[in-house]
Amino acid sequence: MSDGLSRRSFLKLAATAGAAAAIPGCEPAARKIIPYVVPDENVIPGVPTFYATTCSECPAGCGLVARVREGRVIKLEGNPADPISQGSICARGQASLQGLYNPDRLGKPHKRAEDGSLQEIAWDQATKEFNDRLAAAAEAGKDRIAFIGASQGPTLDKVTALWLQAYGSARLAFWERIGEEPARAAADACFGRRDLPLYKLDQAETIISFGADFLETWGSPVEYTRQYADFRTPRMRKGGLTLGKAAYVSARLGSTGARCDEWVAANPGTEGAVAMAVLNVVVNQGWISRDSGVAADAVKNFAAAYDPHTVSEQSGVPVDTINKLGAWFGQADGAVALPGGDDPQTYIAAYILNAVTGNVGRTMVFLDGSPAEAVTRPDQVKTVIQAIRDGQVDVVVVAGGANPVYSMPPAWGFAAALKRVPFVAWMGDAPDETAAAAHLLLPVHHALESWRDTAPRAGVYGLGQPVMQPVFPSRALHDVLIESAHLGAGASAQSIPWENASDAVNAAWQDLQGKLAPDSTGQAFWDDARRKGGVFREAKPAAVKLGSAVLAQKLQPKAASSGPLTLAAFPHIFFYDGRGANKSWLQEIPEPVSQIVWDGWAEMHPDTAAQLGIKESYESTRLYAGIDVVQIDTPNGPIETAVHITSLVKPGVIAMPIGQGHSSYGRYAAGRGANLWAYLPEGTRSLGVQARKTEKRHQLVTPMGKGDMMGRSIIEAMSIGDLVKGVVPEVEGEPHLEGVPHEMYEPFKYTGHKWGMTVDVNSCTGCSACVAACYAENNIGVEGKDNVALGRIMSWIRVERFIPRADEESHGPLLYIAPIMCQQCDHAPCEPVCPVFASSHTSEGLNAQIYNRCIGTRFCENNCPYKVRRFNWYAPEWPEPLNLQLNPDVTVRGAGVMEKCTFCIQRITTAEINARTENRNLVDGEIIPACAQACPARAITFGDLNDPNSAVLKRRADNKLRNYTMLPENNALPQVTYLRTLYREKA
Amino acid sequence: MSANQPASLGAAAVRPLRAPVQVNWQRLNTIAIALLAIGLIGLVAALGAGQADRVWQTWLVNLLYFMGIAQAGVVCSCAFYLVQGRWAGSVPYRLAESFWLFLPLAVVLFAGVFIGRDHIFPWITHPLPPNRTVWLNVPFLFARDGAALLIMALLSAWFVGASRGPDAVRWTNSASDIEMPPPALRRLAPIIAILYCFTYSLFAFDLVMSLSPQWHSTLFGWWFFATCFWSAAVAMAFSAVQFRRLLGPGNAFTAPTILHDYGKLVFAFSVFWIYLSFAQYLVIWYGDFPAETFFLLVRLWHAPWSPLGWLAPILIWVVPFTVLMSVRSKKTPRILGTVAVLGLIGVWDLYYILIVPALSPNKLPFGWVELCVTAGFLGAFILCALPGLRIVASAAAPGADGGE
Amino acid sequence: MAAAVETNLQPSYIDIDRNVQRAMAPGGLKYWLWVAFCAFLTALGMIFWTNQIYKGLGVTGYGQPNMWAVYITDFVFWVGIAHSGTLISAILFLFRVRWRTAVYRCAETMTVFAVLTAGLFPLIHLGRVWFFYWCVPYPNERFLQPDFRSPLVWDFFAISTYLTISTVFLFTGLIPDLANAREVSTGWRKTLYTILSFGWQGTDRQWRNFSMVYLLLAGFATPLVLSVHSVVSWDFAMTQLPGWHSTIFAPYFVAGAIFSGCGLVLTLIIPMRKLMKIEDLVTIWHLDNLAKVVLLTSLIITYSYATESFMVWYTQDPIEIMTFNQRYYGPQGYLFWMMVACNCAIPLLLFIPRIRTNTVCLFIISIFVNIGMWLERFVIIAGSLATNTEPSQWRFYVPKLTEVVITVGSFGWFLMNFSLFAKFMPIVSMTELKEGIGWLRHAVRETYPYRKAA
Amino acid sequence: MSDGIALISTFSSDDECAQGIEALHRAHVHDFSAFAPFPSEKILEATSEARGQGRSPVRWWVLTGGITGILTAIALTVGTSYEWNLNVGGRPIASIPPYIIIMFELMILMGGLSGLLGFLFHSCLPAFDSAAGYRSRFGADKFGLVVRCAENEVSRLESLLRDAGAEDIAREAVITQGVPSHH
């Protein structure tokens, strides 16, 4: 059948193939194509090469390893050497491949004609136009040019600045809507230093997050997920086995809150106040740490204004909850408060809380030698925009993925200002709203095609190198800038001594070598950095002290502004500030908590919905999460959106995801939900609004049928108390047949390997990195909204979310979340029903699916208790050049074929072949399926069940009480076991 | 008589009879009483010896066994009326109804199940979750099953009375012209047939299935009353063979095809029985739910039960199927008789392995206790059957108008 | 009806022949329009199927978890229809039931074409129909064989055996009648019948072998008919799916099949006997007896529904209970109640003799029976899949245009074949009517009052 | 056999026809064949009595076919399973319970087909040359009895047949051996 590589894409492959030849020493010279007829020793067909680089999807700056086959990067994985990612990356990181191969990327330079249409022009013509415009502007006077971009790392940002100088301008803005300003401002106020603290969640016993969705988008999600999983693993504290206490203060539960013990539903914007109230409790209980070096009474006075009662009224959080949080925080041996949102006050409150309890320097650490601020302060950005609005700017260059038209606060009126600018040049990969407003569009390299370096934190120097030849005839952004600087700037040309971006980075690293490794040579240092993906050093913690000034001032946390209802915007875990929305994987993977795909929505508590006259009236024949449309009137205009009724949001609050609502960002982002940035004022993510039901209907689609587990043994939980006592939980539906035979068939002997997996549900946060990794590794098709509504999502592994029933709330987790993939049953019910042996068992215990033999009776799926098989209702499609991402090791399935997870059998075979050729035994941990590899929480362990020392068996043995298999009554004998998630009984 | 082969052949298969023998009812009577006596003594002794478990379990086995034969016999007669079968005159009707008198007795003997309930129903000693005790609780169970037994006994009595009445007999003997059987029977026959299916499914679920509460099989009720029906068929075949021998030349049972018809009945329903059994076995084998498989595994694949477990299908299907396939053997009294006796043993064994392993999965209790209790029941059954059999004898006697 | 027929209460051999031969007279415009209409429906179905093959099953309403739905429902429905034919022609033959003679040929014809129709649906249902033959054991260089553990392979064997045997059975019965037709017909028809009748002359030797083979075929067809629908039911019962995994399925499906089959026999034969003027071969008495079979089987499936539900309640298995709860009260619960009305309630009317002997009532009831049995299969197949063991994968199924048109097309295909056969072949067995002429006369006499009333 | 006369007697009922046959039997004339529009039991009993035949041999064809079917099925199912030795769902390689179904179906299939062949063979069908004495009415409403005899016997047999109730007797010279005769 179809092997997935159409002739056409094969030619493309062959064309790009030679590229890989040059990549190791990736000089510009490497642009020439080496045909396969002259085999290149660097490229062995069929054998992947790996290149270390860095991720550019969010400021966390994870290190990456790119898997390259025949010159095409086909998979991204975390860089084990990198202290931030430590080998895992999130779904967004996985999906940046789709940014690289985005079918809507700009192929050639374009110029906007008088009639507003775009016309393709040649590169030299485009650069000429660009440079002429710049020159003209420079002629006109100083500061007639403005540059707004996203930070590209210290070196390239320096280049940008120099280039702008060369044209006599200083109007430079590196723009992030989800910025660092509140954190830096608060740090400045509290500790007199404007750098970002580093959190060590695994050092804490109590974590209270004040609106910081640290498992979704806040700060460095991969790192925090890993730490949090560690924190939630039961460990000996104060002489007993305990579970870390965690509380999440926010109006919406979110997947961060789902993993905590307490969801403290506070009114949006009052998180800071709650933090102060907690501080108040801590202080009054005298839980202030002796050595925190703050004057107890000063703190007392400071916190006095925030007694639990007043705050309780303001925030809607019960008093005893506040007291409980205070007790948790104050009495903990190591606690940390995480501030979130855009309000500096929240950060200050949290910092003080951490400081007075002596956790600064322990769970919250400032490092010496933190890198300089990459993001420009909002007020400076505002001055630039002011200038633009005042017509003091002739040329605006927007570059490097910044999308100010989409993401700037409405009050700034950027879009309007931009209209008055005679010439706007846009330089990026995928055209967005800003590009739509530009006069000249220059296609520049995607991050994975260009040289960069990153400085996410002190001691971490990431090096981003191109991992493949450009997919399109684009150019590196800074090559264009340097060239134009050299052309235009005449005398000041010397200001940029480098030929191109790679030179610039290379030079920067020569200096770095001088600083970090004086005894090494430049070249060795450089090669080593390229091999490792950067240089990683331990950074010294800085001694900081809470300033007394901050205690003198009076905090005014922004309460939710007026309005019968409050709109609370939250960054979508996959779209972040909106840049993820043009990637089909991220659109198709359901948001873990709402389980909604391909859309924007408004979450409402049933009570709120009832007030608006909306009932749950979904057509049960379709997979809808909501259909009624409300109009939400905000100060900045109305929003129309469909309602998703859920108990996971505070009554009176409308929670909406940030990141959708693109008017121009490619086919996948088009026409989905609303862009909340256009409604949110600066410095807050909540808004007082009115809402009314409209007669319109819009289907919110989810692959999730019922959110109710119906007491079946699918995702199980047990209380930490039972774990300590050693009580084995009762399993629903398990037949009790002690003393009578009940095994129908002789068990098969598995000599050799027997593959198995264990998933720790307690660690899983639902981040869906595994799902994205599976899409990338296994060539899984993307079906689109309408087909998902028909139950045709293709994901082999899905993150399932069940909402506990009312009677379970007192004794159970806030949500049941776990990844579910093929369970590789020994008595696989799917196998004997297949008429053609397409589904049968391998000698290594895998439930194999032979695609070429499958005739599509779909009987196997009928008999699968876990419903993890997927059928190709249509032939899957990958709009070019997305097809270049396909993994050549995995068959692309045609229409009418059933497909499923086989523990990434291609990885297993590869490893086995390698072991055989190297004439050795497989090493445990040598084979890692994509999902296990991606998981930042290390929740998934894979291994050989016939190897007594395998990690998987060890993990099961270490967690005997928590180990279970799904749906035991079916007696399918799954080879995937789960470890029960743990919860703390509510008093 | 059968549409498609010459009757001559049947005659060929049947050996000529000796001089007429007078049926010695008295001897049969005394034998029956003796058996009954053995039964009673054994019962007392066993209870004395603290063998209550075995006594009451065997009690249940025998009650179901003989009750089944008696009731299914009546239903057989109903079936004849429903298909308006008149190929052998009134004799088949009389024979089918001959055991019915055991039914009223069964209502009485059912008390034994009540007395021995703690030894029979595990869910009494090991209580089930509340949501299941709604159905499985002592008062309700005995009330409904007792009532069912009583109703069936009364209806059967009514039916048999009507069926032995003159119009019915006249109708059964007038094969040539086309008219309906008497109205009473026209109405009673379907009612009894339908009630039989429902009540005997009920007994199957209550008195057999509930002995292993985790287990269930939706077909079980159907399968059970089909088994009863077959047991009645073999009982009739057996009696027919005996009568043919005893009643002397020219009796109704010497008619060329009557044995053939009984043979076909036994053969057909034996095949139907194995079909229903296989339908259950295959589904459970394939479905692989422990809660279902253990029931079969204990009885068929594990010591000590597997020999007895396999004996039942052998006697109920393998033997009749292979032996009775040919017309000749269907018509040869000795062969048919032997098959029938084996069949009767097979059905008893079947009930035994249905009931007892549920209560002692790992050891096989069989000995004098079981034999005595069974003997007692057999005696009682024969005593109940005697009047009916006498009527058959008179109807089938040479020259009686019962013949064709 | 013709006065000539009205008076004749003693039909002779020749009357039988005349009636049948009249029925075989060349069809008029109305007849051909009807055939053309059926052909049109068939073509429509074919077009939609082609489109589905071209674009993929995505054009249907199928999706996770509704892997099986309308097509398999149609398949089971048509296979079920087939069963009445074999029942009437074989089982009732063995039981020497006299009234079968007039209707069995019609029923058996229905069997053959129903199986022919049913056989299409597994193919229509396949994801890659062009590889359907992989289900068949055939020699190939890699010695790839199907898995005989799969109920679908059993299906293949059962259905193809059934088609072959029932065709053979039908054809064997036809031979003497075709010989009869040969004698009276002319032109190409004569040639056709001459060839098909194999030169049959009805010598005693031929009849001797004929009787034997007919008896044996009947003896084979009887267990076969049980096995076929049992195997079909095992497509479902073998799985672990709540609502499917049930031991009672085999006999219960067989009963249901005969129920629906006899229903369709009535639906077809009531108008047909009028149109073809064979009322005094296929009399009310025959219909009355057919109705009794419908009633009996209706009672059996009612028993099965009852046992199934009771057993779920008896075991208190939470998963099963939820599935059945959804079946009764779920979003598609109304289908279940419609089914109960059609299959359990309405047929009870047949207890009333007046209704059994009124063709109009019988016709209407038979329509309900057909609808009810189609619904039963749909409720069991689509409904159970929709409420499976994994709540996150629940979704109810609604068909799209493709399924509807293809289903309608299958009716067109069936009726077209049937109508052609009914016109060109003796649709009533003359041989057997003559053999049981006494009963025919009885039937005519029995029917006379109703006929007068009409 | 030597050529002779064929007496074609026509009866209106199968009783009379059967009587005719019995009469011939008593007269030790066995070179006849009877025609009927349907398988009349009476005639068939009479003929098999006269010819002293047992039941039709077709049943042996069916039996053989059936057994062949079972054996084929065993070979097919068990054979291919062991050929591949695949573990499907933990079921045994030779899973007998499911295979029983295949055995059953093939038994029916082959038994039925060979039955058909047997029937055609023993009735010597297809045979398009019409047998001596065949009249089309024998397929409709009349029963025929065709006797072959020498001239000198004609009158005796005619009277014999008339007594049995023949309503019409025609004579026909037999050219060749026309009456089909095998078993």
XYZ file of N, CA and C in Angstrom, chain A residues 1 620-623 703-706 708-710 712 714 732 789-792 798 800 802 820 829 831-837 851-859 861-863 865-867 869-871 873-874 895-898 967 969-970, chain C residues 55-68 125-132 134-135 144-147 149-153 235 238-241 244 318-319 322 326 331-332 385 388-398 400:
348
model
N 0.835 -1.219 0.000
C 0.000 0.000 0.000
C 0.857 1.250 0.000
N -26.237 14.379 22.007
C -25.381 13.292 22.485
C -24.901 12.416 21.334
N -25.436 12.643 20.129
C -24.930 11.849 19.016
C -23.632 12.433 18.469
N -23.341 13.665 18.819
C -22.087 14.268 18.354
C -21.210 14.567 19.564
N -19.940 14.702 19.323
C -19.024 14.954 20.435
C -18.890 16.457 20.636
N -13.107 15.250 21.551
C -13.108 13.804 21.321
C -13.612 13.025 22.520
N -13.922 13.714 23.600
C -14.296 13.060 24.864
C -15.795 12.795 24.869
N -16.175 11.533 24.982
C -17.595 11.207 25.022
C -18.213 11.616 26.341
N -17.982 10.822 27.375
C -18.511 11.143 28.697
C -17.349 11.492 29.617
N -17.493 11.232 32.694
C -17.823 10.571 33.954
C -17.343 9.128 33.869
N -16.525 8.704 34.820
C -15.911 7.379 34.737
C -16.898 6.287 35.115
N -18.046 6.656 35.682
C -19.092 5.693 36.037
C -18.557 4.606 36.960
N -15.964 2.960 36.912
C -15.216 1.857 36.314
C -13.745 1.993 36.650
N -10.811 2.622 35.458
C -10.015 3.131 34.341
C -8.848 3.937 34.905
N -13.315 -1.897 41.426
C -14.657 -2.104 40.852
C -14.624 -3.244 39.840
N -15.504 15.712 15.527
C -16.887 15.673 16.029
C -17.558 14.351 15.683
N -17.078 13.703 14.628
C -17.624 12.398 14.255
C -16.862 11.265 14.925
N -15.974 11.614 15.850
C -15.219 10.571 16.548
C -14.102 10.006 15.696
N -13.446 10.854 14.939
C -12.417 10.327 14.033
C -11.028 10.847 14.352
N -4.043 9.109 24.116
C -4.893 10.247 24.430
C -4.812 10.514 25.926
N -6.795 11.319 28.967
C -8.196 11.238 29.335
C -8.452 12.033 30.608
N -11.397 12.697 33.516
C -12.694 12.390 34.108
C -12.937 13.316 35.294
N -3.823 7.320 27.907
C -4.268 5.961 27.614
C -3.869 5.614 26.189
N -8.320 -8.930 23.222
C -9.610 -9.274 22.618
C -9.676 -8.885 21.145
N -7.497 -9.399 18.877
C -6.747 -10.236 17.939
C -7.566 -11.372 17.310
N -8.204 -12.231 18.123
C -8.839 -13.377 17.467
C -9.988 -12.992 16.543
N -10.535 -11.799 16.697
C -11.684 -11.454 15.856
C -11.267 -10.997 14.466
N -9.977 -10.745 14.271
C -9.549 -10.288 12.944
C -9.533 -11.462 11.978
N -10.231 -11.353 10.848
C -10.306 -12.487 9.937
C -9.000 -12.766 9.203
N -8.089 -11.806 9.189
C -6.910 -11.977 8.328
C -5.594 -11.888 9.101
N -5.629 -12.057 10.412
C -4.395 -12.010 11.212
C -3.719 -10.648 11.164
N -0.477 -3.329 8.961
C -1.299 -2.420 8.158
C -1.576 -2.983 6.780
N -0.560 -3.572 6.173
C -0.748 -4.032 4.797
C -1.714 -5.189 4.702
N -1.933 -5.874 5.813
C -2.830 -7.025 5.780
C -4.249 -6.607 6.153
N -4.386 -5.435 6.766
C -5.697 -5.028 7.284
C -6.660 -4.751 6.126
N -7.870 -5.302 6.240
C -8.864 -5.027 5.197
C -9.981 -4.129 5.712
N -9.885 -3.745 6.970
C -10.809 -2.739 7.470
C -12.169 -3.260 7.881
N -12.205 -4.428 8.542
C -13.502 -4.867 9.073
C -13.860 -4.102 10.341
N -12.852 -3.546 10.992
C -13.041 -2.750 12.219
C -13.598 -3.576 13.380
N -13.521 -4.897 13.254
C -13.996 -5.769 14.323
C -13.120 -5.594 15.562
N -11.612 -3.060 16.809
C -11.938 -1.917 17.664
C -13.206 -2.185 18.449
N -14.153 -2.901 17.825
C -15.369 -3.234 18.569
C -15.042 -4.015 19.820
N -14.036 -4.882 19.725
C -13.757 -5.780 20.836
C -12.662 -5.245 21.739
N -11.557 -3.264 24.737
C -12.219 -2.648 25.896
C -11.746 -1.221 26.129
N -10.540 -0.906 25.631
C -9.951 0.412 25.917
C -10.173 1.386 24.781
N -10.685 0.882 23.650
C -11.012 1.741 22.509
C -9.809 2.596 22.112
N -7.874 1.791 19.350
C -7.521 1.607 17.942
C -8.153 2.719 17.126
N -7.484 3.062 16.034
C -7.963 4.185 15.225
C -8.080 3.745 13.778
N -9.157 4.171 13.119
C -9.425 3.745 11.745
C -9.265 4.925 10.796
N -10.579 6.810 8.160
C -11.843 6.976 7.418
C -11.571 7.585 6.059
N -10.546 8.418 6.010
C -10.079 8.946 4.718
C -8.587 8.671 4.639
N -6.265 4.879 3.425
C -7.672 4.845 3.835
C -8.102 3.405 4.049
N -8.999 3.218 5.018
C -9.592 1.903 5.231
C -8.754 0.961 6.052
N -7.771 1.494 6.771
C -6.874 0.655 7.547
C -6.966 1.031 9.022
N -6.902 0.024 9.874
C -6.903 0.260 11.313
C -5.462 0.449 11.773
N -9.653 -1.937 33.787
C -10.758 -2.852 33.478
C -10.389 -4.321 33.697
N -11.947 -6.778 34.931
C -12.962 -7.824 34.733
C -12.899 -8.408 33.333
N -12.320 -7.663 32.386
C -12.232 -8.183 31.019
C -11.137 -9.222 30.869
N -13.822 7.616 -2.079
C -13.423 8.631 -1.095
C -13.045 8.033 0.248
N -13.491 6.828 0.550
C -13.259 6.248 1.867
C -14.518 6.302 2.698
N -14.527 5.499 3.745
C -15.740 5.376 4.555
C -16.105 6.670 5.270
N -15.234 7.666 5.161
C -15.531 8.939 5.790
C -16.831 9.551 5.314
N -17.292 9.157 4.136
C -18.534 9.752 3.630
C -19.744 9.280 4.427
N -19.559 8.260 5.254
C -20.676 7.776 6.063
C -20.681 8.493 7.418
N -21.644 8.136 8.248
C -21.714 8.732 9.581
C -20.879 7.972 10.589
N -20.084 7.031 10.117
C -19.304 6.194 11.024
C -18.248 7.008 11.743
N -17.809 6.479 12.888
C -16.725 7.118 13.636
C -16.488 6.323 14.891
N -15.503 6.725 15.640
C -15.230 6.116 16.935
C -16.407 6.392 17.851
N -16.987 5.454 18.555
C -16.705 4.020 18.557
C -17.658 3.243 17.649
N -18.372 3.950 16.784
C -19.416 3.286 15.980
C -18.789 2.654 14.757
N -17.985 1.614 15.009
C -17.253 0.990 13.916
C -18.198 0.174 13.032
N -19.241 -0.345 13.632
C -20.267 -1.055 12.866
C -21.570 -0.313 13.047
N -19.256 -2.768 3.684
C -18.805 -2.330 4.997
C -17.283 -2.246 5.100
N -16.590 -3.001 4.264
C -15.137 -3.110 4.430
C -14.422 -1.788 4.170
N -13.327 -1.582 4.879
C -12.503 -0.401 4.646
C -11.750 -0.529 3.330
N -11.291 -1.743 3.032
C -10.550 -1.950 1.781
C -11.180 -3.138 1.065
N -12.316 -2.847 0.421
C -13.117 -3.925 -0.152
C -12.336 -4.670 -1.224
N -11.390 -3.971 -1.857
C -10.653 -4.636 -2.931
C -9.804 -5.790 -2.395
N -9.684 -5.917 -1.094
C -8.935 -7.052 -0.536
C -9.849 -8.045 0.165
N -11.169 -7.979 -0.139
C -12.116 -8.813 0.610
C -11.711 -10.283 0.539
N -9.179 -11.743 0.983
C -8.218 -12.225 1.987
C -8.925 -13.001 3.088
N -10.239 -12.843 3.180
C -11.012 -13.606 4.167
C -11.210 -15.038 3.706
N -0.603 -17.420 2.838
C -1.364 -16.628 3.810
C -2.776 -17.180 3.882
N -3.274 -17.348 5.067
C -4.611 -17.893 5.241
C -5.395 -17.026 6.208
N -6.724 -17.073 6.144
C -7.512 -16.340 7.142
C -7.399 -17.006 8.514
N -7.818 -16.272 9.525
C -7.805 -16.809 10.883
C -9.175 -17.424 11.158
N -10.385 -18.466 13.645
C -10.981 -18.116 14.939
C -11.923 -16.934 14.800
N -11.814 -16.217 13.681
C -12.584 -14.983 13.582
C -14.015 -15.249 13.150
N -14.980 -14.747 13.915
C -16.382 -14.931 13.532
C -16.658 -14.475 12.102
N -15.863 -13.535 11.603
C -16.127 -13.071 10.244
C -15.802 -14.163 9.228
N -14.778 -14.963 9.539
C -14.472 -16.082 8.640
C -15.576 -17.121 8.749
N -21.000 -13.005 15.662
C -20.199 -11.814 15.350
C -20.248 -10.856 16.522
N -19.421 -13.038 20.517
C -18.048 -13.431 20.834
C -17.258 -12.297 21.473
N -17.710 -11.081 21.293
C -16.916 -9.965 21.813
C -17.133 -9.817 23.314
N -16.413 -8.866 23.890
C -16.588 -8.573 25.312
C -17.478 -7.356 25.508
N -18.087 -6.908 24.431
C -18.818 -5.652 24.511
C -20.118 -5.825 25.294
N -23.510 -7.016 23.788
C -23.254 -7.986 22.717
C -22.949 -9.351 23.301
N -22.344 -3.410 36.953
C -22.559 -1.979 36.718
C -22.409 -1.581 35.253
N -21.453 -2.206 34.556
C -21.222 -1.802 33.167
C -22.416 -2.210 32.301
N -25.414 -0.077 32.888
C -25.347 1.241 32.258
C -25.682 1.132 30.774
N -28.876 2.873 29.002
C -28.807 3.749 27.829
C -29.696 3.211 26.710
N -30.330 8.590 24.621
C -30.799 9.492 23.569
C -31.464 8.765 22.406
N -31.122 7.490 22.199
C -31.792 6.756 21.123
C -32.731 5.699 21.688
N -22.409 -0.458 20.785
C -21.086 0.119 20.514
C -21.000 1.528 21.085
N -19.920 1.798 25.223
C -18.964 0.717 25.454
C -18.348 0.813 26.844
N -17.302 0.031 27.056
C -16.701 -0.027 28.399
C -15.969 1.252 28.769
N -15.650 2.083 27.789
C -14.768 3.229 28.031
C -15.582 4.518 27.858
N -16.122 5.067 28.947
C -17.050 6.199 28.815
C -16.492 7.347 27.988
N -15.186 7.541 28.028
C -14.635 8.669 27.269
C -14.823 8.457 25.775
N -15.139 7.238 25.374
C -15.281 6.953 23.947
C -16.739 6.720 23.565
N -17.647 7.221 24.362
C -19.061 7.074 24.012
C -19.447 8.078 22.937
N -20.241 7.605 21.990
C -20.805 8.510 21.000
C -21.897 7.758 20.274
N -23.038 8.373 20.106
C -24.135 7.713 19.418
C -24.030 7.979 17.925
N -24.565 7.040 17.178
C -24.384 7.049 15.723
C -25.647 7.550 15.028
N -25.477 8.419 14.046
C -26.590 8.761 13.155
C -26.106 8.575 11.722
N -25.644 8.874 7.640
C -25.660 9.960 6.651
C -26.334 9.441 5.388
